[in-house]
Coordinates of C-alpha atoms in Angstrom, one line a residue:
M856 CA -56.5 -10.0 25.4
L857 CA -58.4 -10.5 22.2
V858 CA -60.6 -7.9 20.4
R859 CA -63.3 -8.5 17.9
L860 CA -64.6 -5.8 15.6
I861 CA -68.2 -5.9 14.6
Y862 CA -69.9 -3.5 12.1
L863 CA -72.2 -0.8 13.5
T864 CA -73.8 1.6 11.1
V865 CA -74.3 5.1 12.6
A866 CA -76.8 7.3 10.7
G867 CA -76.0 10.9 9.9
S868 CA -75.9 13.4 7.0
Q869 CA -72.6 13.3 5.1
S870 CA -71.3 15.5 2.3
Q871 CA -71.2 13.7 -1.0
Q872 CA -68.2 15.7 -2.1
Q873 CA -65.7 14.4 0.5
F874 CA -65.0 11.1 2.1
S875 CA -66.8 11.1 5.4
I876 CA -65.5 10.5 8.9
C877 CA -67.2 7.1 9.1
K878 CA -68.3 5.4 12.3
V879 CA -68.8 1.8 11.4
L880 CA -67.0 -0.6 13.8
K881 CA -67.4 -1.4 17.5
V882 CA -65.0 -3.4 19.6
E883 CA -65.9 -6.2 22.0
V884 CA -63.3 -7.4 24.4
A885 CA -62.9 -11.1 25.1
T886 CA -60.7 -12.5 27.9
N887 CA -59.9 -15.9 26.3
S888 CA -56.3 -16.2 24.9
V889 CA -55.2 -18.2 21.9
D890 CA -52.0 -19.2 23.8
H891 CA -53.8 -21.6 26.2
P892 CA -53.8 -25.3 25.7
V893 CA -56.8 -26.8 23.9
D894 CA -58.5 -28.2 27.0
T895 CA -58.7 -24.7 28.6
K896 CA -60.3 -23.1 25.5
P897 CA -64.1 -23.4 25.9
H898 CA -64.6 -21.3 22.8
Y899 CA -63.1 -24.1 20.6
K900 CA -65.8 -26.0 18.8
S901 CA -65.7 -29.8 18.9
C902 CA -65.4 -31.3 15.4
G903 CA -65.1 -35.0 16.3
D904 CA -63.8 -37.5 18.8
N905 CA -61.0 -35.7 20.8
K906 CA -60.9 -33.0 18.0
F907 CA -61.4 -29.3 18.0
C908 CA -61.6 -26.4 15.6
V909 CA -58.3 -24.6 16.3
P910 CA -56.5 -21.9 14.3
F911 CA -55.1 -23.6 11.3
Y912 CA -51.4 -22.8 12.1
L913 CA -51.7 -24.8 15.3
C914 CA -52.1 -28.1 13.4
N915 CA -49.1 -30.0 11.9
N916 CA -49.3 -30.4 8.2
K917 CA -48.5 -33.7 6.4
T918 CA -44.8 -33.1 7.1
G919 CA -45.4 -32.8 10.8
S920 CA -44.4 -29.1 11.0
I921 CA -45.9 -25.7 10.7
N922 CA -46.4 -24.6 7.1
T923 CA -44.2 -21.6 6.4
D924 CA -43.9 -21.6 2.6
G925 CA -47.3 -20.3 1.7
T926 CA -48.7 -23.5 0.2
N927 CA -51.5 -23.7 2.7
L928 CA -54.4 -22.1 0.8
I929 CA -57.3 -20.5 2.8
D930 CA -60.6 -19.9 1.0
V931 CA -62.2 -16.7 2.2
R932 CA -65.6 -17.9 1.0
F933 CA -67.8 -19.3 3.7
D934 CA -68.6 -23.0 3.4
G935 CA -71.5 -24.1 5.7
N936 CA -70.6 -27.8 5.2
K937 CA -67.2 -27.5 6.8
P938 CA -67.0 -28.7 10.4
C939 CA -65.2 -25.5 11.5
L940 CA -67.2 -22.3 10.8
D941 CA -64.2 -19.9 10.9
Y942 CA -62.1 -20.1 7.7
L943 CA -59.0 -19.5 9.7
E944 CA -59.6 -22.7 11.7
Q945 CA -59.2 -26.4 10.9
C946 CA -60.3 -29.6 12.6
C947 CA -57.4 -31.0 14.6
S948 CA -56.8 -33.8 17.1
I949 CA -55.4 -32.7 20.4
D950 CA -52.3 -34.8 20.0
E951 CA -51.7 -33.1 16.6
E952 CA -51.8 -29.6 18.0
N953 CA -48.6 -27.7 17.7
G954 CA -49.5 -25.3 20.5
D955 CA -46.5 -23.0 20.7
T956 CA -47.9 -19.8 19.1
L957 CA -45.3 -17.6 20.6
K958 CA -42.6 -19.0 18.3
L959 CA -44.8 -18.7 15.2
E960 CA -43.6 -15.3 14.1
E961 CA -40.0 -16.4 14.6
T962 CA -40.4 -18.5 11.5
I963 CA -41.0 -15.4 9.3
P964 CA -38.1 -13.3 8.1
F965 CA -38.6 -9.7 9.0
K966 CA -37.4 -7.2 6.3
Q967 CA -35.7 -4.3 7.9
G968 CA -36.8 -0.9 6.4
C969 CA -39.9 0.8 5.2
G970 CA -42.4 0.0 2.5
Y971 CA -42.0 -3.8 2.2
M972 CA -45.2 -5.4 1.1
N973 CA -46.0 -9.0 2.0
T974 CA -47.3 -9.8 -1.5
E975 CA -48.0 -13.5 -0.7
G976 CA -49.3 -12.8 2.8
L977 CA -47.9 -14.4 5.9
L978 CA -47.9 -18.2 6.4
F979 CA -50.9 -18.7 4.2
K980 CA -52.4 -17.4 0.9
I981 CA -56.1 -16.9 0.4
T982 CA -58.2 -18.1 -2.5
G983 CA -61.7 -16.9 -3.5
N984 CA -60.5 -13.3 -3.2
K985 CA -62.2 -12.0 -6.3
N986 CA -63.4 -8.8 -4.7
G987 CA -60.1 -7.2 -3.9
E988 CA -59.4 -8.8 -0.5
T989 CA -55.8 -8.3 0.6
E990 CA -53.6 -11.1 1.7
Y991 CA -53.1 -11.3 5.5
A992 CA -50.6 -8.6 6.4
E993 CA -50.0 -7.7 2.8
F994 CA -49.9 -4.0 3.7
P995 CA -48.3 -4.0 7.2
W996 CA -48.4 -0.2 7.4
M997 CA -52.2 0.0 7.4
I998 CA -53.7 1.6 10.5
A999 CA -57.3 1.7 11.7
V1000 CA -58.1 4.9 13.6
L1001 CA -60.9 4.3 16.2
K1002 CA -62.8 6.7 18.4
Q1003 CA -64.1 6.0 21.9
E1004 CA -67.9 6.7 22.1
K1005 CA -70.5 6.0 24.8
I1006 CA -73.4 4.0 23.3
N1007 CA -76.1 2.6 25.6
N1008 CA -74.0 3.4 28.7
K1009 CA -71.1 1.3 27.2
I1010 CA -67.8 2.7 25.9
L1011 CA -67.2 1.4 22.4
N1012 CA -64.3 1.9 20.0
I1013 CA -65.9 3.1 16.7
Y1014 CA -64.1 3.0 13.4
Q1015 CA -63.2 6.5 12.3
C1016 CA -60.9 6.3 9.3
G1017 CA -57.7 4.8 7.9
G1018 CA -54.1 5.8 8.4
S1019 CA -50.5 4.6 7.8
L1020 CA -47.5 3.9 10.0
I1021 CA -44.5 6.1 9.2
H1022 CA -42.7 5.7 12.5
P1023 CA -43.3 3.4 15.5
S1024 CA -44.9 6.3 17.3
V1025 CA -46.4 8.3 14.4
I1026 CA -49.4 7.7 12.2
L1027 CA -50.1 9.6 8.9
T1028 CA -53.8 10.3 8.2
A1029 CA -56.1 12.9 6.7
A1030 CA -56.8 16.1 8.8
H1031 CA -60.6 15.9 8.0
C1032 CA -60.7 12.5 9.9
V1033 CA -59.4 13.9 13.2
V1034 CA -59.9 17.6 13.2
R1035 CA -62.9 17.5 15.6
N1036 CA -61.3 15.0 18.0
E1037 CA -59.3 15.2 21.2
P1038 CA -56.2 12.9 21.5
K1039 CA -57.7 11.1 24.5
D1040 CA -60.7 10.0 22.5
L1041 CA -58.7 8.2 19.8
L1042 CA -57.3 4.7 19.6
T1043 CA -55.2 3.4 16.8
R1044 CA -54.8 -0.2 15.7
A1045 CA -52.0 -1.9 13.7
G1046 CA -52.0 -5.4 12.4
E1047 CA -55.8 -5.6 11.7
W1048 CA -57.0 -7.5 8.7
D1049 CA -60.3 -9.4 9.1
T1050 CA -62.5 -7.3 11.4
Q1051 CA -64.9 -10.2 12.1
T1052 CA -62.5 -12.8 13.5
K1053 CA -60.3 -13.0 16.6
D1054 CA -58.3 -15.9 15.3
E1055 CA -55.7 -14.1 13.1
L1056 CA -52.2 -15.4 13.2
F1057 CA -50.8 -12.5 15.3
E1058 CA -52.5 -10.1 17.7
E1059 CA -53.4 -6.6 16.6
Q1060 CA -51.6 -3.8 18.5
D1061 CA -53.6 -1.0 20.0
R1062 CA -52.1 2.4 21.0
E1063 CA -53.6 5.5 22.6
I1064 CA -52.9 8.9 21.1
N1065 CA -50.9 11.6 22.9
E1066 CA -51.0 14.4 20.4
I1067 CA -52.7 15.4 17.1
V1068 CA -50.8 17.7 14.8
I1069 CA -52.8 19.1 11.8
H1070 CA -51.3 21.1 9.0
E1071 CA -51.5 24.8 9.9
H1072 CA -53.0 25.6 6.4
F1073 CA -55.6 22.8 6.4
S1074 CA -58.9 24.1 4.8
R1075 CA -62.0 22.5 6.2
G1076 CA -64.0 23.6 3.1
G1077 CA -61.8 22.7 0.2
L1078 CA -59.7 20.1 2.2
H1079 CA -56.4 21.7 1.0
N1080 CA -53.3 20.4 2.9
N1081 CA -55.4 17.5 4.2
I1082 CA -52.8 15.9 6.4
A1083 CA -52.4 15.1 10.1
L1084 CA -49.9 13.2 12.3
L1085 CA -51.0 11.2 15.3
F1086 CA -48.4 10.6 18.0
T1087 CA -48.9 7.5 20.2
L1088 CA -48.4 7.3 23.9
V1089 CA -46.4 4.0 23.4
P1090 CA -44.6 3.0 20.2
F1091 CA -45.9 0.2 18.1
T1092 CA -43.7 -2.9 18.0
L1093 CA -42.4 -3.5 14.4
K1094 CA -43.0 -7.1 13.3
P1095 CA -43.7 -8.9 10.0
H1096 CA -47.4 -7.8 10.2
V1097 CA -46.7 -4.3 11.5
N1098 CA -44.2 -2.0 9.7
T1099 CA -43.7 1.5 8.3
V1100 CA -44.3 2.7 4.8
C1101 CA -41.8 4.8 2.8
L1102 CA -42.5 8.5 1.9
P1103 CA -41.6 10.0 -1.5
L1104 CA -39.2 12.9 -2.0
P1105 CA -40.8 16.3 -2.3
H1106 CA -42.6 16.8 -5.6
M1107 CA -41.9 13.3 -6.8
N1108 CA -44.0 12.6 -9.9
F1109 CA -46.1 9.4 -10.0
D1110 CA -48.1 10.1 -13.2
F1111 CA -49.4 6.9 -14.9
S1112 CA -48.1 4.7 -12.1
R1113 CA -50.4 1.8 -11.0
C1114 CA -50.9 2.2 -7.3
F1115 CA -52.9 0.6 -4.5
A1116 CA -55.5 2.2 -2.2
T1117 CA -56.4 0.2 0.8
G1118 CA -59.2 0.4 3.4
W1119 CA -62.4 -1.1 5.0
G1120 CA -64.7 1.5 3.3
K1121 CA -67.8 1.0 1.3
D1122 CA -67.9 -0.8 -2.0
A1123 CA -70.4 1.6 -3.5
F1124 CA -71.8 5.1 -2.9
G1125 CA -75.1 5.5 -0.9
Q1126 CA -77.2 3.1 1.0
E1127 CA -76.5 0.2 -1.3
G1128 CA -72.8 0.3 -0.4
K1129 CA -71.4 -2.1 2.2
Y1130 CA -68.5 -1.7 4.5
Q1131 CA -65.7 -4.3 4.1
V1132 CA -64.9 -7.1 6.5
I1133 CA -61.5 -8.0 5.2
L1134 CA -59.1 -5.2 4.3
K1135 CA -59.5 -4.4 0.6
K1136 CA -57.1 -3.1 -2.1
I1137 CA -57.8 -1.4 -5.4
E1138 CA -55.3 -0.8 -8.1
L1139 CA -55.6 2.6 -9.6
P1140 CA -53.6 4.7 -12.1
I1141 CA -52.2 8.1 -11.1
I1142 CA -53.8 10.8 -13.3
P1143 CA -51.8 13.9 -14.3
F1144 CA -52.8 17.0 -12.5
T1145 CA -54.1 19.0 -15.4
T1146 CA -56.0 16.0 -16.8
C1147 CA -57.7 15.5 -13.4
Q1148 CA -58.7 19.2 -13.1
R1149 CA -60.2 19.1 -16.6
Q1150 CA -62.2 16.0 -15.7
L1151 CA -63.4 17.4 -12.4
R1152 CA -64.6 20.5 -14.1
R1153 CA -67.1 18.4 -16.0
T1154 CA -68.8 17.4 -12.7
R1155 CA -71.0 19.6 -10.5
L1156 CA -67.8 21.4 -9.4
G1157 CA -68.1 23.4 -12.6
K1158 CA -65.8 24.8 -15.3
F1159 CA -64.1 27.3 -12.9
F1160 CA -63.0 24.7 -10.4
R1161 CA -59.3 24.9 -9.5
L1162 CA -57.6 21.8 -8.1
H1163 CA -55.3 22.8 -5.2
E1164 CA -51.6 22.1 -5.6
S1165 CA -51.7 19.9 -2.4
F1166 CA -53.7 17.2 -4.2
L1167 CA -53.0 14.4 -6.7
C1168 CA -55.6 12.2 -8.4
A1169 CA -56.0 8.5 -9.1
G1170 CA -58.7 6.3 -10.6
G1171 CA -61.2 7.2 -13.2
E1172 CA -61.9 3.6 -14.0
L1173 CA -65.5 2.4 -13.7
G1174 CA -66.2 0.3 -10.6
K1175 CA -62.7 0.9 -9.1
D1176 CA -62.5 3.7 -6.5
T1177 CA -62.0 4.6 -2.8
C1178 CA -65.3 5.4 -1.1
R1179 CA -66.8 6.3 2.3
G1180 CA -64.8 4.9 5.2
D1181 CA -61.5 5.0 3.2
G1182 CA -60.7 8.5 4.2
G1183 CA -57.2 8.9 5.7
G1184 CA -56.0 5.7 4.2
P1185 CA -52.8 5.4 2.1
L1186 CA -52.4 5.3 -1.7
T1187 CA -49.1 3.5 -2.2
C1188 CA -47.0 3.3 -5.4
P1189 CA -44.1 1.0 -6.4
I1190 CA -40.6 2.2 -5.7
P1191 CA -38.8 1.9 -9.1
D1192 CA -36.3 -0.9 -9.4
S1193 CA -37.1 -2.2 -5.9
K1194 CA -39.2 -5.4 -5.7
D1195 CA -42.3 -5.3 -3.5
R1196 CA -41.4 -2.0 -2.0
F1197 CA -43.7 1.1 -1.9
Y1198 CA -43.9 4.8 -1.4
Q1199 CA -47.1 6.4 0.0
A1200 CA -48.0 8.9 -2.7
G1201 CA -51.4 10.0 -1.4
I1202 CA -53.9 10.1 1.4
V1203 CA -57.5 9.4 0.6
S1204 CA -59.3 12.7 0.8
W1205 CA -62.4 13.3 -1.4
G1206 CA -64.3 12.5 -4.6
I1207 CA -67.5 13.2 -6.6
G1208 CA -69.4 10.0 -5.8
C1209 CA -67.4 6.8 -6.0
G1210 CA -67.1 3.9 -8.4
D1211 CA -67.7 5.9 -11.5
T1212 CA -65.3 7.4 -14.0
N1213 CA -64.6 10.5 -11.9
P1214 CA -61.1 10.4 -10.4
G1215 CA -60.6 10.3 -6.7
V1216 CA -58.6 13.1 -5.0
Y1217 CA -55.8 12.4 -2.6
A1218 CA -53.5 14.6 -0.4
N1219 CA -50.2 14.7 -2.2
V1220 CA -47.7 13.3 0.3
G1221 CA -44.7 14.3 -1.8
F1222 CA -45.9 17.9 -1.9
L1223 CA -46.5 17.8 1.9
R1224 CA -43.2 15.9 2.7
L1225 CA -41.3 19.0 3.8
W1226 CA -44.0 19.7 6.4
I1227 CA -43.7 16.1 7.7
D1228 CA -39.9 16.5 7.9
K1229 CA -40.3 19.8 9.8
I1230 CA -42.6 18.1 12.4
F1231 CA -40.2 15.2 12.8
N1232 CA -37.2 17.6 13.2
S1233 CA -38.9 19.6 15.8
R1234 CA -39.4 16.5 17.9
N1235 CA -36.0 14.9 17.2
L1236 CA -37.6 11.8 15.6
D1237 CA -35.8 9.5 13.3
K1238 CA -36.9 10.1 9.7
G1239 CA -35.1 6.9 8.7
Y1240 CA -38.3 5.0 9.4
Y1241 CA -39.9 6.4 6.2
I1242 CA -36.8 6.9 4.1
P1243 CA -35.7 3.9 2.0
E1244 CA -32.1 2.9 1.6
L1245 CA -31.9 2.4 -2.1

């Protein structure tokens, strides 16, 4: 079964001080499957005599085999002159079609362990990504948290916020994203990338939620201890495009590290901001705690504002920031002396506007690590899924 996410803006007043619980996506269910032969796929567009627009990986390249070395470049910019309208498709003769999609992921080596980023994407590399688009499956721990809502007598899955996978059955997110929800109302999705296409290489994985655990000292006003764990009814299956992120040791210091925040949130504050189609990444510096507090006191928070110890800050660079819709998403920093491997240092929480020189504020995962360990221990869960073997 395929799912396609389409943007739906839901009006409502939101606090400018914190990242909102955004409702921006709906899900439509299609019954067609990419594993059928070409002649049973009525959704494939004809692009010539006995030719169809099929997912690019179904076509043999010049060597007669599937391209697995990343040389097949995909341009994310739409070109109306191309015979195939979806940039993940190419015009292919029926006799050239490879067809065996079930074996595609077997060609990709799967790195065992947490925090491994697919820096070059999987099977292809995009071009034209000048606005911070991620490569396909570059951040395999990224989760979309959805909420079931009834709109016009139809049940739709509406995008709620971001999250990260820290165990096949556990998602890390912000408490403010889920505090008003019941577990039965939530659905989580791993392996999502481009929310507007159903032709990605591997299917997304959807899981219902069995339990929501929120930090007992979470403050709805100041968002202190802004952390929650979502427990799925059925574990996610770890694959090259779905994997866990590593968590830092308690009180680990990331000051001045260059880190990545990821999400489908707005690119600007207010009505002019647009939600993202392809998962975006922003590289941000971690700002020392005292420096951040001093900068925030220059905003409307005032000179007496005290930054809570459960927070860390990142950003402060003009035009580079997390924004509405990014709440709950991960801020990941490189693990020293470990290539392409990352700790999750923060969880997107709040900010004063977005995109200006004010730093963004994140829940400090290192500070909250002992709470996560306690919850895992109480349920006899394996912490090895978020502890790197260095």
